[in-house]
Tab-separated table of C-alpha atoms and ligand atoms in Angstrom:
chain	number	residue	atom	x	y	z
A	20	MET	CA	-54.414	-48.786	16.479
A	21	ALA	CA	-51.705	-50.062	18.785
A	22	ILE	CA	-50.505	-48.817	22.154
A	23	ILE	CA	-46.760	-48.432	21.925
A	24	GLY	CA	-44.239	-47.359	24.570
A	25	ILE	CA	-41.329	-45.312	23.262
A	26	VAL	CA	-38.375	-44.498	25.496
A	27	ALA	CA	-34.686	-43.630	25.413
A	28	ILE	CA	-32.823	-45.331	28.205
A	29	ALA	CA	-29.276	-45.225	29.568
A	30	LYS	CA	-27.221	-48.292	30.466
A	31	ASN	CA	-28.293	-47.906	34.102
A	32	TYR	CA	-31.985	-47.504	33.123
A	33	ALA	CA	-31.899	-43.733	33.699
A	34	ILE	CA	-34.388	-41.712	31.630
A	35	GLY	CA	-34.478	-38.291	33.291
A	36	LYS	CA	-32.592	-35.771	35.352
A	37	ASP	CA	-33.770	-32.395	36.723
A	38	GLU	CA	-37.027	-32.815	34.742
A	39	LYS	CA	-35.132	-33.100	31.457
A	40	LEU	CA	-33.521	-35.715	29.251
A	41	PRO	CA	-29.966	-36.218	30.576
A	42	TRP	CA	-28.450	-36.256	27.063
A	43	HIS	CA	-28.878	-34.743	23.617
A	44	TYR	CA	-28.763	-36.916	20.509
A	45	SER	CA	-30.301	-35.300	17.449
A	46	SER	CA	-30.485	-38.673	15.652
A	47	ASP	CA	-32.789	-39.998	18.371
A	48	LEU	CA	-34.951	-36.850	18.401
A	49	LYS	CA	-35.294	-37.199	14.622
A	50	PHE	CA	-36.196	-40.878	14.971
A	51	PHE	CA	-38.771	-40.006	17.665
A	52	LYS	CA	-40.299	-37.335	15.431
A	53	GLN	CA	-40.481	-39.626	12.378
A	54	THR	CA	-42.006	-42.457	14.399
A	55	THR	CA	-44.664	-40.485	16.258
A	56	THR	CA	-45.713	-37.868	13.669
A	57	GLY	CA	-49.317	-38.273	12.559
A	58	ASN	CA	-50.224	-40.298	15.638
A	59	ALA	CA	-51.202	-39.561	19.232
A	60	ILE	CA	-48.671	-39.172	22.029
A	61	VAL	CA	-49.537	-39.611	25.707
A	62	MET	CA	-47.418	-37.902	28.339
A	63	GLY	CA	-47.542	-37.298	32.074
A	64	PHE	CA	-47.832	-33.808	33.466
A	65	ASN	CA	-44.127	-33.604	34.384
A	66	THR	CA	-43.088	-34.422	30.824
A	67	TRP	CA	-45.627	-31.922	29.505
A	68	LYS	CA	-44.112	-29.195	31.738
A	69	SER	CA	-40.629	-30.191	30.629
A	70	LEU	CA	-41.542	-29.938	26.915
A	71	GLY	CA	-43.265	-26.597	27.480
A	72	ARG	CA	-45.214	-26.813	24.202
A	73	PRO	CA	-47.217	-29.313	22.198
A	74	LEU	CA	-45.197	-31.398	19.734
A	75	PRO	CA	-46.431	-30.479	16.248
A	76	ASN	CA	-48.369	-32.762	13.899
A	77	ARG	CA	-49.355	-35.101	16.708
A	78	LEU	CA	-52.317	-35.220	19.070
A	79	ASN	CA	-50.740	-34.367	22.448
A	80	ILE	CA	-52.641	-36.164	25.214
A	81	VAL	CA	-51.539	-34.974	28.652
A	82	LEU	CA	-52.378	-36.960	31.773
A	83	SER	CA	-52.835	-35.242	35.123
A	84	ARG	CA	-55.167	-35.677	38.086
A	85	SER	CA	-55.380	-31.981	38.879
A	86	GLY	CA	-53.015	-29.949	36.667
A	87	ASN	CA	-54.416	-27.436	34.223
A	88	ILE	CA	-53.419	-26.418	30.720
A	89	GLU	CA	-54.533	-23.407	28.746
A	90	PRO	CA	-56.730	-24.663	25.907
A	91	ARG	CA	-54.775	-24.827	22.657
A	92	PRO	CA	-54.954	-26.723	19.374
A	93	GLY	CA	-53.471	-30.200	19.374
A	94	VAL	CA	-53.579	-30.686	23.153
A	95	LEU	CA	-56.025	-32.746	25.175
A	96	LEU	CA	-55.953	-32.877	28.973
A	97	THR	CA	-57.064	-36.200	30.449
A	98	ARG	CA	-57.591	-37.226	34.063
A	99	SER	CA	-57.137	-41.000	34.079
A	100	LYS	CA	-55.724	-44.003	32.233
A	101	GLU	CA	-59.307	-45.113	31.514
A	102	GLU	CA	-60.081	-41.790	29.870
A	103	VAL	CA	-57.026	-42.170	27.602
A	104	LEU	CA	-57.983	-45.740	26.675
A	105	GLU	CA	-61.581	-44.737	25.907
A	106	LEU	CA	-60.350	-41.888	23.721
A	107	SER	CA	-57.920	-44.242	21.933
A	108	ARG	CA	-60.829	-46.291	20.611
A	109	TYR	CA	-61.765	-43.375	18.352
A	110	LEU	CA	-58.271	-42.783	16.961
A	111	LYS	CA	-57.103	-44.146	13.631
A	112	GLY	CA	-53.364	-43.958	14.222
A	113	ASP	CA	-51.232	-45.457	16.953
A	114	VAL	CA	-51.042	-44.224	20.525
A	115	PHE	CA	-47.473	-43.687	21.694
A	116	ILE	CA	-46.909	-43.573	25.432
A	117	ILE	CA	-43.921	-41.219	25.622
A	118	GLY	CA	-43.294	-41.020	29.372
A	119	GLY	CA	-42.093	-40.250	31.884
A	120	ALA	CA	-41.590	-43.112	34.285
A	121	ARG	CA	-44.880	-42.698	36.166
A	122	THR	CA	-46.827	-42.619	32.923
A	123	PHE	CA	-45.017	-45.697	31.583
A	124	GLU	CA	-45.935	-47.413	34.857
A	125	THR	CA	-49.581	-46.363	34.437
A	126	PHE	CA	-49.811	-47.961	30.991
A	127	ALA	CA	-47.396	-50.882	31.541
A	128	ASP	CA	-50.080	-53.556	31.338
A	129	VAL	CA	-51.634	-52.302	28.078
A	130	ILE	CA	-48.465	-51.555	26.100
A	131	GLU	CA	-48.269	-54.061	23.228
A	132	LYS	CA	-44.942	-52.966	21.829
A	133	TRP	CA	-41.882	-51.080	23.108
A	134	ILE	CA	-39.502	-48.995	21.012
A	135	VAL	CA	-36.380	-48.515	23.092
A	136	THR	CA	-33.384	-46.378	22.167
A	137	GLU	CA	-30.354	-47.636	24.050
A	138	ILE	CA	-28.206	-44.644	25.013
A	139	PRO	CA	-24.523	-45.614	25.322
A	140	GLU	CA	-24.067	-43.800	28.644
A	141	THR	CA	-24.437	-44.388	32.353
A	142	VAL	CA	-26.060	-41.375	34.008
A	143	GLU	CA	-24.911	-41.563	37.622
A	144	ASP	CA	-26.849	-38.570	38.942
A	145	ALA	CA	-30.164	-39.228	37.174
A	146	ASP	CA	-33.394	-38.956	39.181
A	147	VAL	CA	-35.894	-40.864	37.005
A	148	PHE	CA	-35.366	-44.506	36.004
A	149	MET	CA	-37.229	-47.319	34.261
A	150	PRO	CA	-37.781	-50.439	36.340
A	151	GLY	CA	-35.219	-53.149	35.551
A	152	ASP	CA	-37.941	-55.636	34.594
A	153	PHE	CA	-40.070	-53.523	32.244
A	154	LEU	CA	-39.231	-55.712	29.218
A	155	ASN	CA	-39.653	-59.048	30.984
A	156	ALA	CA	-42.842	-59.950	29.126
A	157	PHE	CA	-41.416	-58.836	25.769
A	158	GLU	CA	-39.093	-60.202	23.101
A	159	THR	CA	-36.870	-58.329	20.620
A	160	VAL	CA	-38.192	-58.316	17.060
A	161	ASP	CA	-36.105	-55.635	15.400
A	162	SER	CA	-33.011	-53.535	15.817
A	163	LEU	CA	-31.929	-50.306	14.092
A	164	ASP	CA	-28.549	-48.558	14.289
A	165	LEU	CA	-28.948	-44.769	14.551
A	166	GLY	CA	-25.198	-44.100	14.590
A	167	ASP	CA	-23.364	-42.386	17.517
A	168	GLY	CA	-23.537	-45.755	19.327
A	169	LEU	CA	-27.343	-45.577	19.570
A	170	LEU	CA	-29.371	-48.706	18.954
A	171	VAL	CA	-33.167	-48.755	18.683
A	172	LYS	CA	-34.717	-52.071	19.639
A	173	THR	CA	-38.341	-52.996	19.049
A	174	PHE	CA	-40.007	-55.447	21.403
A	175	HIS	CA	-43.335	-57.251	21.074
A	176	ARG	CA	-45.256	-58.724	23.954
A	177	LYS	CA	-44.571	-62.473	24.155
A	178	ALA	CA	-47.495	-64.734	23.420
A	179	VAL	CA	-48.992	-66.180	26.593
A	180	LEU	CA	-49.099	-69.975	26.396
A	181	MET	CA	-52.234	-71.514	27.885
B	30	NAP	N1	-35.808	-40.798	28.267
B	30	NAP	C1	-37.054	-40.713	27.821
B	30	NAP	O1	-37.423	-41.346	26.822
B	30	NAP	C2	-38.030	-39.834	28.544
B	30	NAP	C3	-39.333	-39.688	28.045
B	30	NAP	C4	-40.220	-38.860	28.720
B	30	NAP	C5	-39.813	-38.220	29.884
B	30	NAP	N2	-38.557	-38.391	30.346
B	30	NAP	C6	-38.112	-37.750	31.595
B	30	NAP	O2	-38.867	-38.302	32.666
B	30	NAP	C7	-38.995	-37.316	33.695
B	30	NAP	C8	-40.466	-37.150	34.066
B	30	NAP	O3	-40.986	-38.408	34.490
B	30	NAP	P1	-41.935	-38.554	35.761
B	30	NAP	O4	-42.114	-40.017	36.035
B	30	NAP	O5	-41.407	-37.674	36.850
B	30	NAP	O6	-43.287	-37.844	35.316
B	30	NAP	P2	-44.412	-38.039	34.170
B	30	NAP	O7	-44.769	-39.463	34.009
B	30	NAP	O8	-44.041	-37.221	32.999
B	30	NAP	O9	-45.620	-37.257	34.886
B	30	NAP	C9	-46.143	-37.750	36.106
B	30	NAP	C10	-47.500	-37.121	36.306
B	30	NAP	O10	-48.404	-37.588	35.307
B	30	NAP	C11	-49.700	-37.697	35.862
B	30	NAP	N3	-50.120	-39.097	35.858
B	30	NAP	C12	-49.352	-40.220	35.716
B	30	NAP	N4	-50.144	-41.325	35.804
B	30	NAP	C13	-51.409	-40.867	36.011
B	30	NAP	C14	-52.668	-41.511	36.180
B	30	NAP	N5	-52.785	-42.854	36.184
B	30	NAP	N6	-53.766	-40.741	36.352
B	30	NAP	C15	-53.675	-39.389	36.360
B	30	NAP	N7	-52.498	-38.723	36.210
B	30	NAP	C16	-51.403	-39.454	36.035
B	30	NAP	C17	-49.598	-37.160	37.277
B	30	NAP	O11	-49.798	-35.765	37.183
B	30	NAP	P3	-50.428	-34.898	38.412
B	30	NAP	O12	-49.428	-35.000	39.523
B	30	NAP	O13	-50.557	-33.523	37.838
B	30	NAP	O14	-51.721	-35.547	38.749
B	30	NAP	C18	-48.160	-37.477	37.622
B	30	NAP	O15	-47.650	-36.693	38.682
B	30	NAP	C19	-38.354	-36.048	33.142
B	30	NAP	O16	-37.002	-35.986	33.601
B	30	NAP	C20	-38.382	-36.262	31.648
B	30	NAP	O17	-37.381	-35.530	30.967
B	30	NAP	C21	-37.657	-39.187	29.703
């Protein structure tokens, strides 16, 4: 089991606008589906509301201090980072942190690997951004061309030298 951040990010680090993704690329949605299917995905309450439904064939773990969700198959409501990490110990697959920005921030120190789709756009009027330094402790290990100018880069956490 690994804890993996997965994000699509514009040239200016934008990731959201009006509680939605500010772009539509089916190749990236397909890549996201292929990568996360069969595993667990962790999302903040805003992203949950924006999706409006659980993503199929994945355990949907939603994080919220006080929000409520009608019980339904495939969805687990959690109240803290610690609760998610405790739960992760019992999972066989990987745990993908899928956003948004506040949830990435919550898990920033435990993410071992980032999968980042670089969107070839600058979204001037976006309202949710990744911090400019979120990959500082990471190094690129792989790169995949999705077409349409989209590049997926995989980053591993750099080894800490003692
Ligand atoms: N480009 C991408 O790859 C991507 C991916 C996902 C989302 N997005 C976009 O990002 C935007 C949403 O991002 P966001 O930062 O506003 O919201 P978010 O991370 O989806 O949700 C934030 C909420 O999650 C809960 N939460 C976060 N950390 C928590 C913690 N440590 N303990 C308990 N609850 C916690 C809180 O819910 P409560 O307030 O209910 O307590 C918090 O208000 C949308 O525009 C969405 O489309 C983009």
